[in-house]
CSV table of C-alpha atoms in Angstrom, one decimal:
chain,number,residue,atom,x,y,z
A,17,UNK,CA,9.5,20.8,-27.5
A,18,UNK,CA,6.8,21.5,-24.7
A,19,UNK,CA,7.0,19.6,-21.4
A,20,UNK,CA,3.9,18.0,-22.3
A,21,UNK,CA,5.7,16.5,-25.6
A,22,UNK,CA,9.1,15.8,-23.5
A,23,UNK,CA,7.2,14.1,-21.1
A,24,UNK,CA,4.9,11.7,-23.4
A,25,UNK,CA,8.5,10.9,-25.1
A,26,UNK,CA,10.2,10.2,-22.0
A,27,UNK,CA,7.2,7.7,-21.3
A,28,UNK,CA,7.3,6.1,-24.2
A,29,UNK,CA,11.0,4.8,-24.1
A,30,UNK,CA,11.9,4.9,-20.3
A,31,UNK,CA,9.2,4.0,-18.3
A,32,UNK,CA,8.6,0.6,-16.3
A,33,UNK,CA,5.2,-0.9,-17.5
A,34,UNK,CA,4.0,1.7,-20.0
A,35,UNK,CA,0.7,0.5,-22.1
A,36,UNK,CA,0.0,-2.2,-19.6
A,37,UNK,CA,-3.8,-2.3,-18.6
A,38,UNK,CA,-5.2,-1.2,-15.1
A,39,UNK,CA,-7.3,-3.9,-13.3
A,40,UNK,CA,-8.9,-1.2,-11.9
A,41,UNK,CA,-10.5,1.1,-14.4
A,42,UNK,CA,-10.2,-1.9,-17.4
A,43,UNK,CA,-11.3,-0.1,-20.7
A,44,UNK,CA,-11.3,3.6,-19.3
A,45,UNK,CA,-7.4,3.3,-18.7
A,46,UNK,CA,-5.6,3.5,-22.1
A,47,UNK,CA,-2.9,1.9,-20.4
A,48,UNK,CA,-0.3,2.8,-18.3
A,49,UNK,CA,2.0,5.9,-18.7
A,50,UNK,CA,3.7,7.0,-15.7
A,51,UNK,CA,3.5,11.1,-14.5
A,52,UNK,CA,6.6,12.7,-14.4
A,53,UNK,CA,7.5,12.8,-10.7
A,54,UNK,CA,4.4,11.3,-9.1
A,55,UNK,CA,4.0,7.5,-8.7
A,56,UNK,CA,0.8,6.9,-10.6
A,57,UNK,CA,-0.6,6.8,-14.0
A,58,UNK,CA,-1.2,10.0,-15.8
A,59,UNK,CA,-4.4,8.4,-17.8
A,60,UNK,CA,-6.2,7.4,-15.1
A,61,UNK,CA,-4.7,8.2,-11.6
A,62,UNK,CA,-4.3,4.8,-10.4
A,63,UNK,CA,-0.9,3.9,-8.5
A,64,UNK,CA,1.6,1.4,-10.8
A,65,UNK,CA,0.1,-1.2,-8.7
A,66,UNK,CA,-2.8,-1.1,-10.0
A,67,UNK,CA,-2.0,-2.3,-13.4
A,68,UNK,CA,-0.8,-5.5,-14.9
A,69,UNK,CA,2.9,-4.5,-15.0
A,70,UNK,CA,5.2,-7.3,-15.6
A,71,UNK,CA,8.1,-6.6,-13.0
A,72,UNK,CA,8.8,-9.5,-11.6
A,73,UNK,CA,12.6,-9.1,-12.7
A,74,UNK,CA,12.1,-5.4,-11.2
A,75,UNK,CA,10.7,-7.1,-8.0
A,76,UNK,CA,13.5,-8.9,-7.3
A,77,UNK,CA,16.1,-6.5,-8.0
A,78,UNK,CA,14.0,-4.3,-5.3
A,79,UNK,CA,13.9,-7.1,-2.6
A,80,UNK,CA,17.5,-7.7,-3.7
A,81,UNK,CA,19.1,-4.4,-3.3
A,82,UNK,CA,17.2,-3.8,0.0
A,83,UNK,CA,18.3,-7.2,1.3
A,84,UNK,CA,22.6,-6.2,0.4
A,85,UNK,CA,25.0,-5.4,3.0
A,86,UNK,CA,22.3,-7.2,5.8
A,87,UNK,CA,22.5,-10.9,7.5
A,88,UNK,CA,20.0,-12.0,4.9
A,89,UNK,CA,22.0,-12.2,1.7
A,90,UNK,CA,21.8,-15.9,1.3
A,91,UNK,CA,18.5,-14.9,0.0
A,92,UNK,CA,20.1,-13.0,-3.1
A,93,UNK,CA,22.1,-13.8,-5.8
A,94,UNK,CA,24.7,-11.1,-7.8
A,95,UNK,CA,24.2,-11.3,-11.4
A,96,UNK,CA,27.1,-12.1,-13.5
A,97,UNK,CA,26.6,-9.5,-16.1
A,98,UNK,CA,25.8,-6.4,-14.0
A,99,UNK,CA,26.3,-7.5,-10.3
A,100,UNK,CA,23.1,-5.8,-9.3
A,101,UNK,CA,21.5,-7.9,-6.4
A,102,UNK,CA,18.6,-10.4,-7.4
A,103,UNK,CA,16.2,-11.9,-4.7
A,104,UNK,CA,15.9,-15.9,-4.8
A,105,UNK,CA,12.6,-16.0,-4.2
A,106,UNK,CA,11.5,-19.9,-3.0
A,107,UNK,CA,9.4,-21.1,-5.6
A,108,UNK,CA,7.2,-23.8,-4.5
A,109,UNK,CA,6.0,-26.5,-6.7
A,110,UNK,CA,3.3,-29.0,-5.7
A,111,UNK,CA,1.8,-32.2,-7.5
A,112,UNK,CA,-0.9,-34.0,-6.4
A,113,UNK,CA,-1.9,-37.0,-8.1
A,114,UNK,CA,-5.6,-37.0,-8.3
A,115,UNK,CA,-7.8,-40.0,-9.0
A,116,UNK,CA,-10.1,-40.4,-12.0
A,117,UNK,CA,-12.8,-42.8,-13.3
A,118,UNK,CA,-9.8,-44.7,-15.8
A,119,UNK,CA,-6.4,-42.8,-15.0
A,120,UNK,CA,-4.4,-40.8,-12.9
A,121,UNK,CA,-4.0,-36.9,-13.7
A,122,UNK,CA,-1.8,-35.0,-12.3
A,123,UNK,CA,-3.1,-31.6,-10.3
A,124,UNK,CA,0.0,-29.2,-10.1
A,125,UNK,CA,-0.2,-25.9,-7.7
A,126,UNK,CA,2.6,-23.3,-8.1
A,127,UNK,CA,3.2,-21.0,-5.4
A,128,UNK,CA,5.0,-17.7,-6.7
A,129,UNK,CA,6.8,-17.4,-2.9
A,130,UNK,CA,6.8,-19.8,-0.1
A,131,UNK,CA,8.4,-19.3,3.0
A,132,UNK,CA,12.3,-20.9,2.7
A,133,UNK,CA,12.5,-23.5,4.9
A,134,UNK,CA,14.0,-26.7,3.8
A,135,UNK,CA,10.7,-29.4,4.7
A,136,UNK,CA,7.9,-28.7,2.3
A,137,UNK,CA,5.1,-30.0,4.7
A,138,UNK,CA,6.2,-27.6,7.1
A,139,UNK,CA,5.8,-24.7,3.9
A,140,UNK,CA,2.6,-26.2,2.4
A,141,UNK,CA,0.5,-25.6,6.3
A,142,UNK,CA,2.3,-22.4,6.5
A,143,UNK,CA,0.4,-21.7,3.0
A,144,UNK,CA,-3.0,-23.4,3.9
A,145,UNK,CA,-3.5,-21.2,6.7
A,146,UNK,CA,-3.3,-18.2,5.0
A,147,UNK,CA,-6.2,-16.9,3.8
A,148,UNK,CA,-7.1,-18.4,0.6
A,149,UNK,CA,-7.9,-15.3,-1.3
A,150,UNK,CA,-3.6,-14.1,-0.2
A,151,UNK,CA,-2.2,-17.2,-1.2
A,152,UNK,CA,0.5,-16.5,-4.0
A,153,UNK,CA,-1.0,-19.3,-6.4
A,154,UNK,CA,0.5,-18.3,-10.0
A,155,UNK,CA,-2.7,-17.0,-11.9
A,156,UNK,CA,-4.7,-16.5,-8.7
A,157,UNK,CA,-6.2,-13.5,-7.1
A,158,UNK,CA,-3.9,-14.2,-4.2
A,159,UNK,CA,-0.2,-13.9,-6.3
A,160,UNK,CA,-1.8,-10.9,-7.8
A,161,UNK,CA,-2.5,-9.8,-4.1
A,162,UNK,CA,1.4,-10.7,-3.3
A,163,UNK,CA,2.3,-8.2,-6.4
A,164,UNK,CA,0.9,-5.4,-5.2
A,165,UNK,CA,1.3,-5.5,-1.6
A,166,UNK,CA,5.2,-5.6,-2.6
A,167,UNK,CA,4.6,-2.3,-4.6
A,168,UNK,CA,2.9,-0.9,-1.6
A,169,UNK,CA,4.9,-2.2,1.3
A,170,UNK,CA,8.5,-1.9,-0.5
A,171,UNK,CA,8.6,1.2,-2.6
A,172,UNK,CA,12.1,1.2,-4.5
A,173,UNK,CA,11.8,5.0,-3.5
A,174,UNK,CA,11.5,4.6,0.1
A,175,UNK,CA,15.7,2.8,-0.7
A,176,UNK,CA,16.9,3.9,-3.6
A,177,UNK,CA,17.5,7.7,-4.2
A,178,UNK,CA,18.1,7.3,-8.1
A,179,UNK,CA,14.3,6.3,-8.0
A,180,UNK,CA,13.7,9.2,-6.2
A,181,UNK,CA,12.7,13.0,-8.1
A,182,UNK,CA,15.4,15.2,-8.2
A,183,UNK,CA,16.9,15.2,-4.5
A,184,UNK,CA,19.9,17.0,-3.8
A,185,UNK,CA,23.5,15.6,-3.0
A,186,UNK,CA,22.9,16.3,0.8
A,187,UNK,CA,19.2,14.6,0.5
A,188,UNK,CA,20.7,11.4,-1.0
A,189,UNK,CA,23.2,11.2,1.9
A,190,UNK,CA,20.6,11.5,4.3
A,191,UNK,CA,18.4,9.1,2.5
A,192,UNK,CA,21.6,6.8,2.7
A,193,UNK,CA,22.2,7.1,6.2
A,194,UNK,CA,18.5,6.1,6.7
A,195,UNK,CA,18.1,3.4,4.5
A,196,UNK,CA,21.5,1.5,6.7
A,197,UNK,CA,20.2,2.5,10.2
A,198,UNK,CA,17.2,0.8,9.2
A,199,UNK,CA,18.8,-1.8,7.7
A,200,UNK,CA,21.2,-2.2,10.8
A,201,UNK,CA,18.3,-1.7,13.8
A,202,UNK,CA,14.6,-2.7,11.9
A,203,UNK,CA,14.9,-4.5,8.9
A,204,UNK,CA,13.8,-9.0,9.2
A,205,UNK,CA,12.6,-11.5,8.0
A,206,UNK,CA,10.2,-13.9,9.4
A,207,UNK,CA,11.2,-17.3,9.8
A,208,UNK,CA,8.6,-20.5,9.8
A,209,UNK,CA,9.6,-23.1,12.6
A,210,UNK,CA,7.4,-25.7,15.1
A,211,UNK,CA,7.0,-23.9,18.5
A,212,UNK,CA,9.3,-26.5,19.6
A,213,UNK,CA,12.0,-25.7,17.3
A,214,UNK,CA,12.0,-22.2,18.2
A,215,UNK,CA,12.8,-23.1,21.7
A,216,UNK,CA,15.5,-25.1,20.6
A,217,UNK,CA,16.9,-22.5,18.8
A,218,UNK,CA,16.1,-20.0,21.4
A,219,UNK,CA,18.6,-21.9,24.0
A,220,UNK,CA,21.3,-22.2,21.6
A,221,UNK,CA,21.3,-18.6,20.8
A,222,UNK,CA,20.3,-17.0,24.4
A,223,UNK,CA,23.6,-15.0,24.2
A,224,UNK,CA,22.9,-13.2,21.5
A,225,UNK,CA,21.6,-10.0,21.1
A,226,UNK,CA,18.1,-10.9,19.5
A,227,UNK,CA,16.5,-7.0,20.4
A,228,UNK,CA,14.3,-8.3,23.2
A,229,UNK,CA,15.8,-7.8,26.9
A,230,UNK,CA,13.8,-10.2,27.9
A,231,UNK,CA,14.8,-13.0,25.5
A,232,UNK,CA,17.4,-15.0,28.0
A,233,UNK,CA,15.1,-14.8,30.3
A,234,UNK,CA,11.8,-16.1,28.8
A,235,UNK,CA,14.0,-19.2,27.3
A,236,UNK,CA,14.9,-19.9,30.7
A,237,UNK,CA,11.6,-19.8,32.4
A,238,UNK,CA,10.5,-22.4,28.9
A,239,UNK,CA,12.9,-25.2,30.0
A,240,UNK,CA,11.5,-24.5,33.6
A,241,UNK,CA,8.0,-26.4,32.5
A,242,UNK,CA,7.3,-29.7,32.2
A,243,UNK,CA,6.4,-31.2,29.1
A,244,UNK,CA,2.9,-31.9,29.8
A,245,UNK,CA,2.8,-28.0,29.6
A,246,UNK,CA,4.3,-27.8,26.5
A,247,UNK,CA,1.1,-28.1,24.5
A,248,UNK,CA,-0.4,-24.7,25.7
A,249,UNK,CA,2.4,-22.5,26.6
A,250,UNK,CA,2.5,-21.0,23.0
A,251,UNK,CA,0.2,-18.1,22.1
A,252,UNK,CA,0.2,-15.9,19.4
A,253,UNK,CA,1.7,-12.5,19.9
A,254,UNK,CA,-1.2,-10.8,18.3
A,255,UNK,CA,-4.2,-12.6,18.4
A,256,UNK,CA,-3.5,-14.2,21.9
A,257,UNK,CA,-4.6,-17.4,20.7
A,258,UNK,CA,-2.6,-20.8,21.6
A,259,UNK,CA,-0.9,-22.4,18.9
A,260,UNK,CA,-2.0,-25.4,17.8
A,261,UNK,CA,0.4,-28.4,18.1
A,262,UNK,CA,2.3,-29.0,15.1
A,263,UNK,CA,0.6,-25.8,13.4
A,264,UNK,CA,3.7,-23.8,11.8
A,265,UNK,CA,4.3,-20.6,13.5
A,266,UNK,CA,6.4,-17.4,12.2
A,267,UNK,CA,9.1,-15.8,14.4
A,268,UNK,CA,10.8,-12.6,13.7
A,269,UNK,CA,14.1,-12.5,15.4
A,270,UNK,CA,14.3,-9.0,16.4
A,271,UNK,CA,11.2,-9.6,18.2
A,272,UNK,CA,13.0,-12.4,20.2
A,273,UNK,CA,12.2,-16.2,20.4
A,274,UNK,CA,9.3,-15.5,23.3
A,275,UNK,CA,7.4,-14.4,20.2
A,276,UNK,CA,5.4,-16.5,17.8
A,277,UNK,CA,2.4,-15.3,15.1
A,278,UNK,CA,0.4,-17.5,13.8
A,279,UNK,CA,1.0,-17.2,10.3
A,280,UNK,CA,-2.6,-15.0,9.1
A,281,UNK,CA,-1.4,-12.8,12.3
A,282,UNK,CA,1.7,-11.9,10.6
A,283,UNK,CA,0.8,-8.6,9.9
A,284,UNK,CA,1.5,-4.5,9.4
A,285,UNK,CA,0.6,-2.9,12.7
A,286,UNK,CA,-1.0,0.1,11.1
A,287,UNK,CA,-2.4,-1.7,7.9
A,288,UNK,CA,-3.0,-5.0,8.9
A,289,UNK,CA,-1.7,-6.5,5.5
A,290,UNK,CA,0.5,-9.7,5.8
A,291,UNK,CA,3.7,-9.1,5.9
A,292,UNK,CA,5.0,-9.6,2.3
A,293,UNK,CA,7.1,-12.6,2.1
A,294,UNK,CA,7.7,-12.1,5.8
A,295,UNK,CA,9.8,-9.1,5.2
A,296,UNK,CA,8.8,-7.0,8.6
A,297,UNK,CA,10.5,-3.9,10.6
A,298,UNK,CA,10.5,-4.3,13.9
A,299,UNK,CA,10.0,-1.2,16.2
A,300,UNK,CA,9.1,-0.4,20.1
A,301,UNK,CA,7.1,-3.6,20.0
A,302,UNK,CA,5.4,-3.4,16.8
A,303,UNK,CA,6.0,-5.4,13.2
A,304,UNK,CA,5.5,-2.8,10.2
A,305,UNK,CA,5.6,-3.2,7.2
A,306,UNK,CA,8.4,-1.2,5.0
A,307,UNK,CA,5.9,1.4,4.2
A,308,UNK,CA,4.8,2.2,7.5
A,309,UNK,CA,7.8,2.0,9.1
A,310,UNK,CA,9.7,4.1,7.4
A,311,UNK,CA,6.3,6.6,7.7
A,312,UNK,CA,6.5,6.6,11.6
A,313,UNK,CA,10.1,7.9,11.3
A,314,UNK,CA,10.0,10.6,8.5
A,315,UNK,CA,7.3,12.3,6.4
A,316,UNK,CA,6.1,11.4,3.3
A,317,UNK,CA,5.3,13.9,0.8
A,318,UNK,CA,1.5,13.4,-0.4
A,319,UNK,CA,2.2,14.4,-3.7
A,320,UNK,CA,5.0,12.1,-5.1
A,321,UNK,CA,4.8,9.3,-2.4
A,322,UNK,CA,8.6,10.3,-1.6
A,323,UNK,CA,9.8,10.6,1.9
A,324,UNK,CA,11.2,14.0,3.1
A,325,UNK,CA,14.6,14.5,3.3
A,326,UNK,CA,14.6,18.1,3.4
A,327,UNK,CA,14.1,20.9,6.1
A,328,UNK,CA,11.2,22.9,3.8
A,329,UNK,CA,8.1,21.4,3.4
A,330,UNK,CA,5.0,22.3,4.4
A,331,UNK,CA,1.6,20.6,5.7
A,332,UNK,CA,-1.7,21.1,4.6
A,333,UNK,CA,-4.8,19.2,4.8
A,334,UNK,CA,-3.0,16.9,7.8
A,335,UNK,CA,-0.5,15.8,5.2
A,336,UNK,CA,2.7,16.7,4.5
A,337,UNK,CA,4.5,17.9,0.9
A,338,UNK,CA,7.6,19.0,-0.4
A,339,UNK,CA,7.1,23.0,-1.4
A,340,UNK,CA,7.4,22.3,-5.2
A,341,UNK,CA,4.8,19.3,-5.3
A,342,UNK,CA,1.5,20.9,-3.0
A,343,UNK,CA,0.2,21.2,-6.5
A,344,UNK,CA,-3.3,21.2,-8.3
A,345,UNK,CA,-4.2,17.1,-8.8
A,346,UNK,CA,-5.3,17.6,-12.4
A,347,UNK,CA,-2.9,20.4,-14.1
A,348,UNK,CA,-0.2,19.8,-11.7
A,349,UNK,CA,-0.1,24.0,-11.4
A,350,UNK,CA,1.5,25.2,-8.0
A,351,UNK,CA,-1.0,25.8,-5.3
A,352,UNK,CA,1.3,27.9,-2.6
A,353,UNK,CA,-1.4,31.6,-1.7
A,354,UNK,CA,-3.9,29.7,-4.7
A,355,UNK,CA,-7.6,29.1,-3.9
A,356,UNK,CA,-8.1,25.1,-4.2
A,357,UNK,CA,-10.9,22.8,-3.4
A,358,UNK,CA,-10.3,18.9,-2.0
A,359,UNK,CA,-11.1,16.5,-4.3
A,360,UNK,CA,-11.4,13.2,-3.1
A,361,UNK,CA,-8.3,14.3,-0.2
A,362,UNK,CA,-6.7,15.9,-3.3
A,363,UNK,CA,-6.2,18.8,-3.8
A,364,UNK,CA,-7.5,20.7,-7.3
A,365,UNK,CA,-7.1,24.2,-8.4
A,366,UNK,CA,-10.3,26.1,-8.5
A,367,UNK,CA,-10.2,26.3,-12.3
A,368,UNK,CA,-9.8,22.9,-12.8
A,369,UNK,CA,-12.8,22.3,-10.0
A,370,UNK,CA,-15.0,24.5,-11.8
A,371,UNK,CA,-14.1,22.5,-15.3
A,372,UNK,CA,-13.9,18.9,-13.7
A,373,UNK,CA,-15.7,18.4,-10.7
A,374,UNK,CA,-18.2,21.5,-9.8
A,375,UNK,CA,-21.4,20.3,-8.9
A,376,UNK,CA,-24.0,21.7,-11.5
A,377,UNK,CA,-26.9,24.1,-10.3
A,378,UNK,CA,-30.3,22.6,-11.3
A,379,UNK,CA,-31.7,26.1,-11.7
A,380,UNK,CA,-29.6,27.5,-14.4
A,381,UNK,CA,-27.3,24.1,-15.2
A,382,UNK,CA,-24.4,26.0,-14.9
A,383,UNK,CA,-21.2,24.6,-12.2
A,384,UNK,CA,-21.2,26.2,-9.0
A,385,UNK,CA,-18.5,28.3,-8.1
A,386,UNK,CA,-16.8,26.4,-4.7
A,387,UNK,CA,-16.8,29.8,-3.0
A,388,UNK,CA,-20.7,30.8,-3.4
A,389,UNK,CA,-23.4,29.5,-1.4
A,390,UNK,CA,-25.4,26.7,-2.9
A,391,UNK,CA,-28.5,24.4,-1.4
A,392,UNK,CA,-27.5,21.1,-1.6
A,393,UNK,CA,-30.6,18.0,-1.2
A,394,UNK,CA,-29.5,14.7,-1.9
A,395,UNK,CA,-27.5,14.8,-5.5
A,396,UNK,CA,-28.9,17.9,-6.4
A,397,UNK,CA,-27.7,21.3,-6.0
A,398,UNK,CA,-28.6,25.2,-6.4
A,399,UNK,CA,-26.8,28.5,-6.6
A,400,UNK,CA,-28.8,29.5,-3.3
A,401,UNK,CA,-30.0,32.6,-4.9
A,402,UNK,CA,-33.1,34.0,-5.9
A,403,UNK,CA,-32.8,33.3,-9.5
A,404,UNK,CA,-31.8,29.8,-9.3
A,405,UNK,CA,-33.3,28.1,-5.9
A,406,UNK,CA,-37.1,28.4,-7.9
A,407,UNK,CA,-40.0,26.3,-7.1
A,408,UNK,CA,-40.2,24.2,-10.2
A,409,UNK,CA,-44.4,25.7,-11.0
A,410,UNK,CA,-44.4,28.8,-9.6
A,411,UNK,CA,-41.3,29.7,-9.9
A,412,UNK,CA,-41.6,31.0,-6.1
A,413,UNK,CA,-38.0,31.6,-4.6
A,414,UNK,CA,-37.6,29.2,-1.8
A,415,UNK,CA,-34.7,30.4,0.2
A,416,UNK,CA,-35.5,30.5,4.3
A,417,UNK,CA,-38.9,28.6,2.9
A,418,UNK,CA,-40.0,25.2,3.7
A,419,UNK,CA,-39.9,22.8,0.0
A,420,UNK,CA,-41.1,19.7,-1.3
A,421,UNK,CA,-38.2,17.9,-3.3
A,422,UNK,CA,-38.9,15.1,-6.4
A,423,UNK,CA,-36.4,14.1,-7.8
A,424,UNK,CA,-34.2,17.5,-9.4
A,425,UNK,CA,-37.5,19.9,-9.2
A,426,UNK,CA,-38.8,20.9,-5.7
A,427,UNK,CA,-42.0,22.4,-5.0
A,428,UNK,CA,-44.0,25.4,-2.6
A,429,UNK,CA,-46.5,23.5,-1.8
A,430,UNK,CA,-48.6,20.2,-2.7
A,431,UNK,CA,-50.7,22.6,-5.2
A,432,UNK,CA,-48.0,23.0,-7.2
A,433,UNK,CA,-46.4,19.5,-6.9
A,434,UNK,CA,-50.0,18.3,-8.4
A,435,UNK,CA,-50.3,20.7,-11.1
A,436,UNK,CA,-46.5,19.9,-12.2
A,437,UNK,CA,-46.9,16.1,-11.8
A,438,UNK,CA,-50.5,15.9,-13.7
């Protein structure tokens, strides 16, 4: 059996998702099927997160398994069948009563997530000022947002080496070691409280260690003021912005109680995507998201998403790849001493290029080699040679000559341009 075959059998038993539709391409896609060791579709190139997977079960095993052996395991449950980790994820259920002309209906929103905290006013502001278009409404653009910012901010690879391509025993136990430093040093989760409440819990926790020096010492300088300066002494770590009083506000506790985010400003500091379901990493001052954080301390391979555990790998293009995947986009050949082109910042073997994505010479309608001169106006492009860059009449070369473009022809002068166009 070919690779080809072995692979296309693999995908049809094993693989998370396969079939399922991408919401990006809709009818081009003919669904899902996931490429052997990189993370996207081998139809149509789009990442898993892209398409209408189902995986909320595989979600929550993620969010559970990173969430094991931390301080936050009151937010999983072990399963009694397997004992893998499960994330609880606070479903929140509202119900409006909403008048009509004779009777009563009822108006129920679903949230997919809400922050856990036990009063549901407190969770339902924390939702409203969201953006609309990010809250996790089940069925709305904003739970499908949710979906795929946890595929993006929490890969399973970036935690779990069996999710990983092929690493070796010493890469998994370097990958292991990571995944608990971070886990030990970075890993949080926001918490929603009243600026009040955090100052409360501020004093009764000053002597811990909350990874901010300056923690005991902010609390103390907050029970300095009066209370008529309560009302403005809260401002948003990012933004700057007082809080408003009674507004919810998110706290990370590795950031320290002298720091509050208003809960839109809870965000990735290099993406500036809220943080899913709070779940930040705190570093030198900054909140990432899983993604990014874990990008600022290793690199990631450009070809299979993967982060490198290994002392080979080489960088091209300003990115960075494990030897065996800086490989052609397309046919997946080997590109190490090859001639390849960039293709939309990937990179493609020159016979693929030439097959896929050469530009085609108005001249003679052949592709243009990517290594051979060509005149380029607009969309159209020319071998830049004497048989091909032709005035469209005369048939004049018009290399080093001035040129009147219309559309694909271009002319020597407005003579010709006339006679053509009568």
């Amino acid at each position: 059996m070919d690779l080809e075959s072995k692979v296309k059998k693999m995908g049809l038993g094993h693989e998370q998702g396969f079939g399922a539709p991408c919401l990006k391409c809709k009818d081009k896609c003919e669904g899902f099927e996931l490429h052997f060791w990189r993370k996207i579709c081998r139809n149509c190139k789009c990442g898993q997160e892209e398409h209408d997977v189902l995986t909320s079960n595989e979600e929550d095993r993620k969010v559970g398994k990173l969430f094991e052996d931390t301080k936050y395991t009151t937010l999983i449950a072990k399963l009694k069948n397997d004992g893998i980790p499960m994330y609880k994820r606070n479903v929140m259920i509202l119900t409006n009563p909403v008048p009509a002309k004779k009777n009563i209906s009822i108006n129920t929103v679903t949230y997919e997530w809400a922050p856990p905290v036990q009063n549901q006013t407190l969770a339902r502001q924390y939702m409203q000022m969201l953006p609309k278009e990010k809250q996790p409404v089940a069925g709305s653009e904003g739970a499908q947002y949710r979906k795929k910012q946890l595929a993006k901010q929490l890969p399973a690879h970036d935690q779990d080496p069996s999710k990983c391509h092929e690493l070796s025993p010493n890469e998994v136990k370097q990958m292991e070691q990571f995944v608990k430093k971070y886990k030990n040093e970075a890993l949080g989760v926001g918490d929603v409280k009243l600026p009040g409440e955090v100052e409360t819990k501020a004093t009764d926790k000053n002597n811990v260690n909350s990874g901010d020096r300056s923690t005991s010492a902010a609390v103390g300088a907050m029970e300095d003021k009066s209370a008529d300066q309560k009302a403005s002494q809260y401002s948003c770590y990012r933004c700057k912005l007082n809080m408003k009083e009674g507004d919810p506000a998110v706290y990370a506790e590795r950031a320290g109680y002298d720091k509050l985010w208003h809960p839109a400003c809870f965000v990735c500091c290099t993406c500036s995507e809220l943080l899913v379901d709070m779940i930040y990493f705190w570093k030198n001052g900054n909140l990432y998201c899983g993604r990014h954080y874990c990008d600022s301390e290793k690199p990631r391979c450009a070809g299979c998403d993967e982060l490198i555990f290994s002392n080979e790998y080489t960088q091209a293009e300003g990115q960075n790849w494990h030897l065996k995947h800086f490989c052609c986009f397309d046919c997946d050949c080997v590109l190490a001493g090859e001639i390849y082109v960039m293709v939309n910042d990937k990179p493609v073997c020159k016979p693929c290029y030439v097959k896929k994505h050469a530009a085609i010479c108005q001249g003679c309608h052949n592709a243009i080699d990517p290594e051979v001169q060509r005149v380029t106006y607009n969309n159209f492009n020319w071998h830049a040679t004497q048989e091909c860059f032709l005035c469209s009449c005369c048939s004049k070369c018009l290399i080093g000559q001035k040129f009147m473009p219309v559309e694909g022809m271009v002319f020597c002068s407005v003579e010709c341009k006339k006679k053509m166009m009568s």
